Short mmCIF file of C-alpha atoms and ligand atoms in Angstrom, two decimals:
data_model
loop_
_atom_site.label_atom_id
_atom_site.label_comp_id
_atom_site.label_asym_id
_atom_site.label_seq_id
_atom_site.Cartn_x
_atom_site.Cartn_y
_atom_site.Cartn_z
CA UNK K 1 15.98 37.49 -2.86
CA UNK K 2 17.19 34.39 -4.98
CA UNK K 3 16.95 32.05 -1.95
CA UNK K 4 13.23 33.49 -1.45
CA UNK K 5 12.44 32.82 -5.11
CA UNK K 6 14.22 29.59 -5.44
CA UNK K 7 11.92 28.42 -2.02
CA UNK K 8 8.41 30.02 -3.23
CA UNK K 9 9.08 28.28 -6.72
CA UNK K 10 10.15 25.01 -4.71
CA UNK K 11 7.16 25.76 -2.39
CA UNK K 12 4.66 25.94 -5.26
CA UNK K 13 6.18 23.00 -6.72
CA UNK K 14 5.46 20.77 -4.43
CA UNK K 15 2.09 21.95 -3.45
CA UNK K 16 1.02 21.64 -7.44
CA UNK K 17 2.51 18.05 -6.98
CA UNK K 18 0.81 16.59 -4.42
CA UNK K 19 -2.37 17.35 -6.49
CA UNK K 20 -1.09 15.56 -9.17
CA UNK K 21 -0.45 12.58 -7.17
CA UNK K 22 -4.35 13.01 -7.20
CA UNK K 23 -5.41 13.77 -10.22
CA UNK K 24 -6.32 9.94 -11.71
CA UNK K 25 -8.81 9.46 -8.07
CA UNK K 26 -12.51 9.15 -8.24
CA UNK K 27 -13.79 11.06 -5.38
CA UNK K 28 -14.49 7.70 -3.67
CA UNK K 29 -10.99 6.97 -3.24
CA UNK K 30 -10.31 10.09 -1.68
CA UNK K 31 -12.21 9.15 1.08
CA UNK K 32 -11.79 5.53 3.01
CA UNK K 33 -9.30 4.08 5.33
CA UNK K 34 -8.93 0.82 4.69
CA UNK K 35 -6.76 0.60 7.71
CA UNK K 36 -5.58 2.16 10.27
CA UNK K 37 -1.73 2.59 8.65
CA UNK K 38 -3.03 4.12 5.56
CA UNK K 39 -4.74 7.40 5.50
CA UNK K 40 -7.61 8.63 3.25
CA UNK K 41 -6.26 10.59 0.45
CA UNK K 42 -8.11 13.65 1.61
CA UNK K 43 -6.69 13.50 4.93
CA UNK K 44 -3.29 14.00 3.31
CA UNK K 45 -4.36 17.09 1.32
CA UNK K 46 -5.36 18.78 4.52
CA UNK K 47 -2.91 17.77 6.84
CA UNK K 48 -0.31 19.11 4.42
CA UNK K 49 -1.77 22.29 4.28
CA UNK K 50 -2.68 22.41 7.96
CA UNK K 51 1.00 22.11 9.10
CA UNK K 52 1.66 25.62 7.07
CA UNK K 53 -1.11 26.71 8.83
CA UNK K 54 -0.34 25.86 12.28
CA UNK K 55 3.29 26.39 12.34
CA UNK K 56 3.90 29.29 10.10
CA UNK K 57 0.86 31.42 8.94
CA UNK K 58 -1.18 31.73 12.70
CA UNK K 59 2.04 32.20 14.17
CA UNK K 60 3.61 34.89 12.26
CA UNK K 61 1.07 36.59 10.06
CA UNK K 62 -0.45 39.46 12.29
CA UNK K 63 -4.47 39.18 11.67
CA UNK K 64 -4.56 35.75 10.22
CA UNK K 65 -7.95 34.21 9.67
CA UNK K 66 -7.75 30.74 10.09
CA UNK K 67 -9.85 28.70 6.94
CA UNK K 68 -11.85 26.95 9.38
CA UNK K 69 -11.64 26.95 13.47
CA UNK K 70 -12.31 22.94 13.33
CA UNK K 71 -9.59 22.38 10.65
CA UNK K 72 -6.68 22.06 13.56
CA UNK K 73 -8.88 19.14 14.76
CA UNK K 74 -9.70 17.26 11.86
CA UNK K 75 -6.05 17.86 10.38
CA UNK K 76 -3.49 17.64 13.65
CA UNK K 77 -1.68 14.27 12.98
CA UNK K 78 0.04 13.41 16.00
CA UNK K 79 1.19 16.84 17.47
CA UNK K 80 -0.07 16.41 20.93
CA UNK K 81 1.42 19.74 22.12
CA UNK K 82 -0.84 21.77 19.31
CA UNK K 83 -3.48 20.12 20.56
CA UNK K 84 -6.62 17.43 20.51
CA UNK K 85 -7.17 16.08 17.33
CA UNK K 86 -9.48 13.03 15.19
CA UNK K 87 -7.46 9.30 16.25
CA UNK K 88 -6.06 8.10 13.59
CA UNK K 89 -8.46 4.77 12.83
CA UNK K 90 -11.64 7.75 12.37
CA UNK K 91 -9.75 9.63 9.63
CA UNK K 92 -12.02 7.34 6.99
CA UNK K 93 -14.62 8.08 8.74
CA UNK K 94 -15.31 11.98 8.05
CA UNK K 95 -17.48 12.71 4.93
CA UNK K 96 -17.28 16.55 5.66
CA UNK K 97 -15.22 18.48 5.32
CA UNK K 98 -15.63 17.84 1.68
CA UNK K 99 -13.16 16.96 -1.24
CA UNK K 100 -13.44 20.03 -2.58
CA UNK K 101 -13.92 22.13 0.19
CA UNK K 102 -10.18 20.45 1.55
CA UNK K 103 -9.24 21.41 -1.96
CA UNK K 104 -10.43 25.44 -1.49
CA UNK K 105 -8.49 24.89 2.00
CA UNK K 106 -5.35 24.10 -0.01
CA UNK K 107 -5.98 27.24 -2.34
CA UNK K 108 -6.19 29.67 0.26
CA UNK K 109 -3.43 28.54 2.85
CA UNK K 110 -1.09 28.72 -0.33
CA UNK K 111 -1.95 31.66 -1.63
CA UNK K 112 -1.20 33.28 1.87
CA UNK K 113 2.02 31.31 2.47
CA UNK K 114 2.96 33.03 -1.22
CA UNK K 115 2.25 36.07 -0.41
CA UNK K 116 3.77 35.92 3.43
CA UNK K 117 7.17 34.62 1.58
CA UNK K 118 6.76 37.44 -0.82
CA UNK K 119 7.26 39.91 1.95
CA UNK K 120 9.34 38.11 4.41
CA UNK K 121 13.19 37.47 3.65
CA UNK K 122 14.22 35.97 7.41
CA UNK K 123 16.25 32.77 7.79
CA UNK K 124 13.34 31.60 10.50
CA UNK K 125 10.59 31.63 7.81
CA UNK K 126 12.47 30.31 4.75
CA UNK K 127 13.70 27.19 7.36
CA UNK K 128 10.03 26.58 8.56
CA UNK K 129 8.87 26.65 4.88
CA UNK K 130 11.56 24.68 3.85
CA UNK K 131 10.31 21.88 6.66
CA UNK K 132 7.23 22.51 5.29
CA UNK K 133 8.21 21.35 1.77
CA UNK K 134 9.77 18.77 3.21
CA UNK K 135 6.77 17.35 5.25
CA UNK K 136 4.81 17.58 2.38
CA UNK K 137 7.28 16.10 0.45
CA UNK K 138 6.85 12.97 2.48
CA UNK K 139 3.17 12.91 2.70
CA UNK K 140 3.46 12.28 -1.20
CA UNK K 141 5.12 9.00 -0.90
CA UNK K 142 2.00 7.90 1.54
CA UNK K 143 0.08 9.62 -0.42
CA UNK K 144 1.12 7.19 -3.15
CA UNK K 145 1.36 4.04 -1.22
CA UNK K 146 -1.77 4.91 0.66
CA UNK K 147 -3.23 5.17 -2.57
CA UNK K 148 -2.23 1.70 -4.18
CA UNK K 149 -3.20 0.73 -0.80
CA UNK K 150 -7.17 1.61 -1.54
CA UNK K 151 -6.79 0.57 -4.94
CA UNK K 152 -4.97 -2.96 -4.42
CA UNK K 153 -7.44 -3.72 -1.37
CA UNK K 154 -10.48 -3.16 -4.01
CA UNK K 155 -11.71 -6.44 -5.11
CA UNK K 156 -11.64 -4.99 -9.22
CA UNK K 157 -8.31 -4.16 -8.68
CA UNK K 158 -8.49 -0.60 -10.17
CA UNK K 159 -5.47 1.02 -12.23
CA UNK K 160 -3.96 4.18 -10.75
CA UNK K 161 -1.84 5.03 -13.95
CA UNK K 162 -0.84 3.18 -16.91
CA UNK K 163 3.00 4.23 -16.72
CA UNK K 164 3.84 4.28 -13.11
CA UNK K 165 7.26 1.65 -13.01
CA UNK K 166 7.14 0.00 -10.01
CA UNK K 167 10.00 -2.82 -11.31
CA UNK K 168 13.11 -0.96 -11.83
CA UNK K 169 15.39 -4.71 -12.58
CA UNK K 170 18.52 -4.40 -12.03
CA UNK K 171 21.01 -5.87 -15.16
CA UNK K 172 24.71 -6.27 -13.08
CA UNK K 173 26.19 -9.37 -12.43
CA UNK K 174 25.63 -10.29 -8.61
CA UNK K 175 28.75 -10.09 -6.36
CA UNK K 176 29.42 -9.31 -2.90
CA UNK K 177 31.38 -6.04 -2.31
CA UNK K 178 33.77 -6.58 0.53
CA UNK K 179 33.88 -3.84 2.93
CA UNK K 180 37.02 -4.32 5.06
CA UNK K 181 37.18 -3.70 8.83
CA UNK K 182 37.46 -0.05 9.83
CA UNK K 183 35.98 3.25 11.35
CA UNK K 184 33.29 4.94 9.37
CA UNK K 185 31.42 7.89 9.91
CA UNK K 186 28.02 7.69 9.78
CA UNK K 187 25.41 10.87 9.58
CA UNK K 188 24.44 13.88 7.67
CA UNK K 189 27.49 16.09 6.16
CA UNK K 190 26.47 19.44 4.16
CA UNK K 191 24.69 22.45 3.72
CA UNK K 192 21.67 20.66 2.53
CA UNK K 193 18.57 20.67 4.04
CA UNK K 194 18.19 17.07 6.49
CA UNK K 195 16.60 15.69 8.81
CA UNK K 196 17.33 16.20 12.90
CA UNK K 197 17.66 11.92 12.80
CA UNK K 198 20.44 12.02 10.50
CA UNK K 199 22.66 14.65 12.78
CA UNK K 200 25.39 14.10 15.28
CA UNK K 201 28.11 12.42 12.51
CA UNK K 202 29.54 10.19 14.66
CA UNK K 203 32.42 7.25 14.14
CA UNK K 204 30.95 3.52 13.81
CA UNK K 205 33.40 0.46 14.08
CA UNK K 206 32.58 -1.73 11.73
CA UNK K 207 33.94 -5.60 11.58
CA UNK K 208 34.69 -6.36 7.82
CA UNK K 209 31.25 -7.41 5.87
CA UNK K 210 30.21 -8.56 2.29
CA UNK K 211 27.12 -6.68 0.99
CA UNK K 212 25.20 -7.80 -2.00
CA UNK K 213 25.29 -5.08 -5.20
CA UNK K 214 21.75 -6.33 -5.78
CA UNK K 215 18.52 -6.39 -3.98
CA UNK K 216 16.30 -9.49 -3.68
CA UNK K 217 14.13 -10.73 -6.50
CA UNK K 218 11.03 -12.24 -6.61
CA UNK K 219 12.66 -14.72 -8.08
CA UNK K 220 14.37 -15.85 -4.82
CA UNK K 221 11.62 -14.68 -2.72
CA UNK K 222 9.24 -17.25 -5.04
CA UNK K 223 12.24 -19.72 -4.53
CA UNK K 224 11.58 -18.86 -0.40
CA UNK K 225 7.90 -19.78 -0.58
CA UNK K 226 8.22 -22.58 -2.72
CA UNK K 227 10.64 -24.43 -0.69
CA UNK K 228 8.74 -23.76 2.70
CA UNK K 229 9.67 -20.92 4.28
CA UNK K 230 6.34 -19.42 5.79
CA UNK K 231 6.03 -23.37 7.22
CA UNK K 232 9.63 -23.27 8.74
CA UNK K 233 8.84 -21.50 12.39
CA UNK K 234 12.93 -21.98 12.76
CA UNK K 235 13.42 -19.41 10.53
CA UNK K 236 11.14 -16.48 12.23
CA UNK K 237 11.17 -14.44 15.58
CA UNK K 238 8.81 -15.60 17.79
CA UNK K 239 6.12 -12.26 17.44
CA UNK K 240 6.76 -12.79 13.50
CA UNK K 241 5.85 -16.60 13.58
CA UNK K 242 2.49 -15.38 15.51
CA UNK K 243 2.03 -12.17 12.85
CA UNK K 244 2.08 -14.72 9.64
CA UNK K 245 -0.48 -17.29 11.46
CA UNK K 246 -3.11 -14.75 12.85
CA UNK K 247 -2.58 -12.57 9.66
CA UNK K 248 -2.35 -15.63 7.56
CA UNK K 249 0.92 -14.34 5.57
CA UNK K 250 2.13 -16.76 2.62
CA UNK K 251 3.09 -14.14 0.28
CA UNK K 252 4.36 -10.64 -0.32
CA UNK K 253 1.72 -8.30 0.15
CA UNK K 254 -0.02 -7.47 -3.13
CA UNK K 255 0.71 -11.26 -4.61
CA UNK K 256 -2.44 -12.88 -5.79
CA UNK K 257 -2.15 -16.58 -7.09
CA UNK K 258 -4.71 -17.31 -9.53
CA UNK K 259 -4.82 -21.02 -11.06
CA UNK K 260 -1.82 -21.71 -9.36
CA UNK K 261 0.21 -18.68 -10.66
CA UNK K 262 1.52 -15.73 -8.48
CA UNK K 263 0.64 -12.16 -10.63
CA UNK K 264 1.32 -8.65 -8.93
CA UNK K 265 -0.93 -5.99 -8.46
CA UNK K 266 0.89 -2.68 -9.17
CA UNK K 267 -0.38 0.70 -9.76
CA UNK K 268 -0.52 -0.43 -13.51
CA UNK K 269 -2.96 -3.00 -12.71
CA UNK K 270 -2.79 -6.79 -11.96
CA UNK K 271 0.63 -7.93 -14.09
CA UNK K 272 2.42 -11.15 -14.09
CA UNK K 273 4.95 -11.63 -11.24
CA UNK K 274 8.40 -9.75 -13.23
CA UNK K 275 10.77 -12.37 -11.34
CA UNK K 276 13.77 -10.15 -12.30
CA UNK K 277 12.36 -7.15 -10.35
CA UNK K 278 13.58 -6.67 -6.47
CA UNK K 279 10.94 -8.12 -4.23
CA UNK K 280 8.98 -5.53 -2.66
CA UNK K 281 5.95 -4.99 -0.24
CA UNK K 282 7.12 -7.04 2.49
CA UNK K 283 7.72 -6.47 6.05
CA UNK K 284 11.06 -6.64 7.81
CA UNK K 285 9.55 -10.07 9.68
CA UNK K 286 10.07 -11.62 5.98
CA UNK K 287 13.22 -9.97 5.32
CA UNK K 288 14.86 -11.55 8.36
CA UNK K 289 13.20 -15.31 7.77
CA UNK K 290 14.16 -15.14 4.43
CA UNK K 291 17.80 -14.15 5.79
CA UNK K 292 17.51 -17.05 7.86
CA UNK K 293 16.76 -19.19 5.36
CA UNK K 294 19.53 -17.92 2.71
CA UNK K 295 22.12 -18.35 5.65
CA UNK K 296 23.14 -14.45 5.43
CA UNK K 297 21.61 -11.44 7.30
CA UNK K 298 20.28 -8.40 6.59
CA UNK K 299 22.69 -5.42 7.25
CA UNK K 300 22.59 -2.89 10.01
CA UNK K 301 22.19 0.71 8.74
CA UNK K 302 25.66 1.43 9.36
CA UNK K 303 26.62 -0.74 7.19
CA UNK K 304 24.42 -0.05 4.70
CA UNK K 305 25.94 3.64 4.83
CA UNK K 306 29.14 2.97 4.21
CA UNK K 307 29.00 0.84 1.17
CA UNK K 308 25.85 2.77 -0.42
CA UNK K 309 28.57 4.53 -2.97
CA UNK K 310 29.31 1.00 -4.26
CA UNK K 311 26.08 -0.42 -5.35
CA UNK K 312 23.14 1.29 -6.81
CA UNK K 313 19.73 1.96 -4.49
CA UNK K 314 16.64 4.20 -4.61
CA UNK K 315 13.83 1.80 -6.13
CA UNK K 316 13.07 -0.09 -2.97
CA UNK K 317 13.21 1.21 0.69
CA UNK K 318 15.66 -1.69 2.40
CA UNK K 319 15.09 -2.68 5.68
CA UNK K 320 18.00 -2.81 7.99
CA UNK K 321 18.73 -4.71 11.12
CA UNK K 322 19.07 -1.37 13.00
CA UNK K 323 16.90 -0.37 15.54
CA UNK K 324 15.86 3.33 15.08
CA UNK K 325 17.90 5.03 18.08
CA UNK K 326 18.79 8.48 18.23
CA UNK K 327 22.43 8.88 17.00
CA UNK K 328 25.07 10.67 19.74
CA UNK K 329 24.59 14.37 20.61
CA UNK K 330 21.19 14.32 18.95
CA UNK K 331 18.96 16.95 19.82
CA UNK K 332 15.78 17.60 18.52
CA UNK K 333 13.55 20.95 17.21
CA UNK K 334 12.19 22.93 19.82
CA UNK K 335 8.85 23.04 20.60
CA UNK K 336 5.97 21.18 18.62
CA UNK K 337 8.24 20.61 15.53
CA UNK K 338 10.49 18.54 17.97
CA UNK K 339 7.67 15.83 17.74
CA UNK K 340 8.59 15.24 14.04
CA UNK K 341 11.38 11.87 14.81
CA UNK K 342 12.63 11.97 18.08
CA UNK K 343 9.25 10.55 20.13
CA UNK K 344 9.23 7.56 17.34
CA UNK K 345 12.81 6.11 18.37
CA UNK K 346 11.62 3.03 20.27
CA UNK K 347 10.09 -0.25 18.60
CA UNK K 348 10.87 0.71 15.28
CA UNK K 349 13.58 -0.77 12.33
CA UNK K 350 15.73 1.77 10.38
CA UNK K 351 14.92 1.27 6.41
CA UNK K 352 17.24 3.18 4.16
CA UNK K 353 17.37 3.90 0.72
CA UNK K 354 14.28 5.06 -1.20
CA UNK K 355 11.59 3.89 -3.45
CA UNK K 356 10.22 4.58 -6.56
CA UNK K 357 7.67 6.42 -4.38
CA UNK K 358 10.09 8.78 -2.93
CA UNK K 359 11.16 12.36 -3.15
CA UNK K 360 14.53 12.78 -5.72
CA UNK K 361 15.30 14.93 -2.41
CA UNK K 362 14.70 12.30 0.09
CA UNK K 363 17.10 9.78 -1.88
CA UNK K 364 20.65 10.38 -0.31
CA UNK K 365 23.00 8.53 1.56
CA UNK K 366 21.89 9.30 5.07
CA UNK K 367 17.94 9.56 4.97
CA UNK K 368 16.47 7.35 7.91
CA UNK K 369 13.04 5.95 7.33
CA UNK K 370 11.51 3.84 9.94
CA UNK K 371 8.62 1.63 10.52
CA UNK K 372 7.30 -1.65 13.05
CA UNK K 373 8.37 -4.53 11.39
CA UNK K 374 5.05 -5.69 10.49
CA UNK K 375 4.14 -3.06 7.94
CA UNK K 376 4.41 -3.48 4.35
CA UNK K 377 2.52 -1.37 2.44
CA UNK K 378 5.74 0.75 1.71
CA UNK K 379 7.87 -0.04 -1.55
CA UNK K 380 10.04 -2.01 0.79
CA UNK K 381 12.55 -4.35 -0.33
CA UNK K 382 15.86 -5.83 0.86
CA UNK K 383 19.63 -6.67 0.65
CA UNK K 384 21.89 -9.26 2.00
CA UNK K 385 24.98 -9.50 4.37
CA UNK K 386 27.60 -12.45 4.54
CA UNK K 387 29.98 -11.97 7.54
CA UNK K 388 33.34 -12.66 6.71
FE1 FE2 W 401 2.67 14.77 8.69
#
């Protein structure tokens, strides 16, 4: 009975703070997709609620009335063996279902998930829940970023709260923390609730490596810019160099210069470039050139891994050189919930870490984030390698 309580309370937790997340948004905001990587808030609020839906409460409550026969449609993300579903770049375009009717939709699929919990004690229905948390969990990070997103692409440059901290700076002196040659294992160790990405521990040889205790500033990423570096195609991979001319990139995302001056738009508002604060908002095509340019390298994930107990982490996502591969023995869910990593292992770059966006129960050791290497609208930052 105390694992049941301890998962309704974390259950209603985390549905109460996703709505929080929401509470400073005109209902405009909850509506647009600026593009196609970041969702309309509304979107998020139903999706979230539609995955308890789909995978626990019309599966294993006897006589359960669906909120809405469409819903699946409008709210299926990418589960193509649940079915058909909205693509992606029309989720800004649906004015109905409303804000508040999504909002009555939330009310009712938690008050049956309570009350289904209430009665059921089995290991099957706490785990689902528990993913169900979790998924939600992560929507509240996009949920966020999507947010600043709609905000920061609005020409008045709107404030989404007045004490968010975005620039967590960093006050240690900056060394490099030799990491000597040796077998580490890598992967998810506990009791804990993880991800199927971060299973199959496995050993990783590692040649011996000197990782930076602190993250990039603005500071040196301003130092980057100002000595050339988005005019240097030496420095960039060939589909990069084409992503900064057709994209015209010269700057962090969320950088504005105005009379000559670089300011930062963060969910406090527009605010004057804080050089001391890790460089974030960039995509791992900037990470690598400025690499390139520094004469170091970004590290792979494994590396990252086994020196994350030595330096502190958790403001920025970092981007790693590691492409995201299944590790050995992996196996994914089966079923529909086996769609949740494994089909997204190709094309993609490991980040690990966290952000100031992310889930206290997202930042450990092993978490694997992933995205292409042109995105940016996550809190992503970076770290440096020098070989020995
Ligand atoms: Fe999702």
């Amino acid at each position: 009975m105390i694992i049941i309580n301890s998962i309704l309370t974390s259950f209603l937790e985390t549905r109460s703070n996703t709505e929080e997340i929401c509470a400073p948004l005109q209902i405009e905001d909850y509506v647009i997709q600026p593009i196609v990587d970041v969702s309309p808030p509304k979107w998020h609020l139903g999706h979230t609620t539609w995955f308890f839906e789909e995978f626990i409460l019309s599966k294993y409550v006897s006589g359960y009335k669906r909120f809405h026969p469409e819903y699946a449609f409008v709210f299926n993300s990418y589960y193509e063996s649940v079915g058909k579903r909205v693509v992606r770049t029309n989720r800004g375009n649906l004015s109905r279902p409303t804000v508040s009717e999504v909002y009555e939709y939330r009310d009712y699929v938690t008050s049956h998930v309570q009350a289904f919990l209430e009665e059921n004690d089995n290991d099957t229905i706490t785990q689902l829940i528990e993913i169900g948390i979790h998924h939600e969990k992560q929507h509240q990070e996009l949920l966020l970023t999507d947010i600043k997103f709609i905000l920061g692409n609005n020409p008045l440059l709107p404030k989404y709260n007045e004490t968010f901290t975005e620039n967590i700076v960093s006050e240690e002196r900056l060394e490099y923390i030799v990491m000597d040659e040796g077998i580490y294992d890598i992967g998810y160790q506990g009791d804990g609730f993880c991800y199927d990405n971060e299973l199959g521990r496995h050993k990783v040889l590692l040649q011996e490596y000197a990782i930076c205790n602190k993250m990039v500033t603005n500071k040196e990423y301003l130092d980057f810019i100002i000595d050339g570096g988005y005019q240097d195609s030496l420095l960039w991979h060939a589909e990069a160099w084409d992503w900064i001319q057709n994209e015209n990139i010269h700057a962090p995302l969320y950088w504005h210069k105005i009379d000559g001056v670089y300011n930062q738009y963060t969910l406090q508002g527009l605010k004057d470039l804080n050089l001391s604060a890790p460089v974030t908002h960039i995509s791992y095509y900037e990470a690598f050139a400025f690499s390139q340019w520094k004469g170091e390298r970004l590290p792979t994930e494994f590396e990252w891994e086994a020196a994350q107990s030595l330096f502190k982490w958790g403001s920025r996502w970092e981007w790693t050189e590691s492409a995201y591969l299944p590790y050995p023995n992996y196996s994914k869910a089966p079923g529909a919930l086996g769609e949740y990593n494994g089909k997204f292992m190709v094309n993609q770059k490991v980040l690990r870490g966290g952000s100031v966006a992310t889930s206290q129960e997202h930042t450990r050791p092993t978490y694997r984030n992933f995205f292409h290497p042109h995105l940016r609208w996550q809190f992503t930052g970076f770290r440096l390698v020098k070989q020995k």
